[in-house]
Coordinates of C-alpha atoms and ligand atoms in Angstrom, one line a residue:
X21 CA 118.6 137.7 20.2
X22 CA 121.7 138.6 18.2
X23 CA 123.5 135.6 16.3
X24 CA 126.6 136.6 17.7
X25 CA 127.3 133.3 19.8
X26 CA 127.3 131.4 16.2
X27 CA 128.7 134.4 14.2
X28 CA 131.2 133.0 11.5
X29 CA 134.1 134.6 10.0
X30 CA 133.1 136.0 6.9
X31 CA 130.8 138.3 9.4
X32 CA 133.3 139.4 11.5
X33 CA 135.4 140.4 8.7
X34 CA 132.9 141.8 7.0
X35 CA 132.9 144.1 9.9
X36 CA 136.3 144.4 10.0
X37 CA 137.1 142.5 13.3
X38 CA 140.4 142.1 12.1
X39 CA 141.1 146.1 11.6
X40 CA 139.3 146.9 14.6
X41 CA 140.3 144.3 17.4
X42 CA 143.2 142.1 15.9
X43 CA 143.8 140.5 19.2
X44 CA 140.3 139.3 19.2
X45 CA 140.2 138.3 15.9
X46 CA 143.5 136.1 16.2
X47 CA 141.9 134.5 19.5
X48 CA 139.4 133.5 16.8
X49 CA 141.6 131.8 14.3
X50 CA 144.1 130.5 15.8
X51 CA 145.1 127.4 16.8
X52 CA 143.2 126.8 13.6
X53 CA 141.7 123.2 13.5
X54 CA 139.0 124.0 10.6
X55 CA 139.3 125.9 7.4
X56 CA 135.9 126.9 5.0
X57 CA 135.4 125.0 2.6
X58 CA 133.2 128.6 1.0
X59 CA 135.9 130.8 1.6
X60 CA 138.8 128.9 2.6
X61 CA 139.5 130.9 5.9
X62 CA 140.6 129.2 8.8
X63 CA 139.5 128.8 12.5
X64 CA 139.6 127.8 16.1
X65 CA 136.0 126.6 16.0
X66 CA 133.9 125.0 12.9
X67 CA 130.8 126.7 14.0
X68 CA 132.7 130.0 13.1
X69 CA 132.9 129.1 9.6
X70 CA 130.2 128.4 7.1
X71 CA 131.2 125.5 5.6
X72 CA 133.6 124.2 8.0
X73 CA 136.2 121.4 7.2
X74 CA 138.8 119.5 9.5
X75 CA 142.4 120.4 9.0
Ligands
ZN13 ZN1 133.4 131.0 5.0

């Protein structure tokens, strides 16, 4: 099966979530209530980061 359930950021922007569906991309990050740690994005949910920390 795809990885999509556990996909993290850095994939979806990789793909270019964010150009193509900004409204899902914002459901994504926000509220935020973890940043990465790797590439200091932040997110809704740690297991869409790769190295997740609390904010
Ligand atoms: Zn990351």
């Amino acid at each position: 099966m795809s990885e999509d359930a556990h996909k993290t950021l850095c994939a979806y922007v990789e793909e270019e979530l964010q150009v193509k569906n900004p409204q899902a991309y914002m459901a994504l990050i926000k509220p935020a209530t973890h940043y990465c740690e790797g590439c200091g994005r932040s997110a809704a949910k740690a297991e869409n980061l790769c190295k997740p920390q609390k904010l």
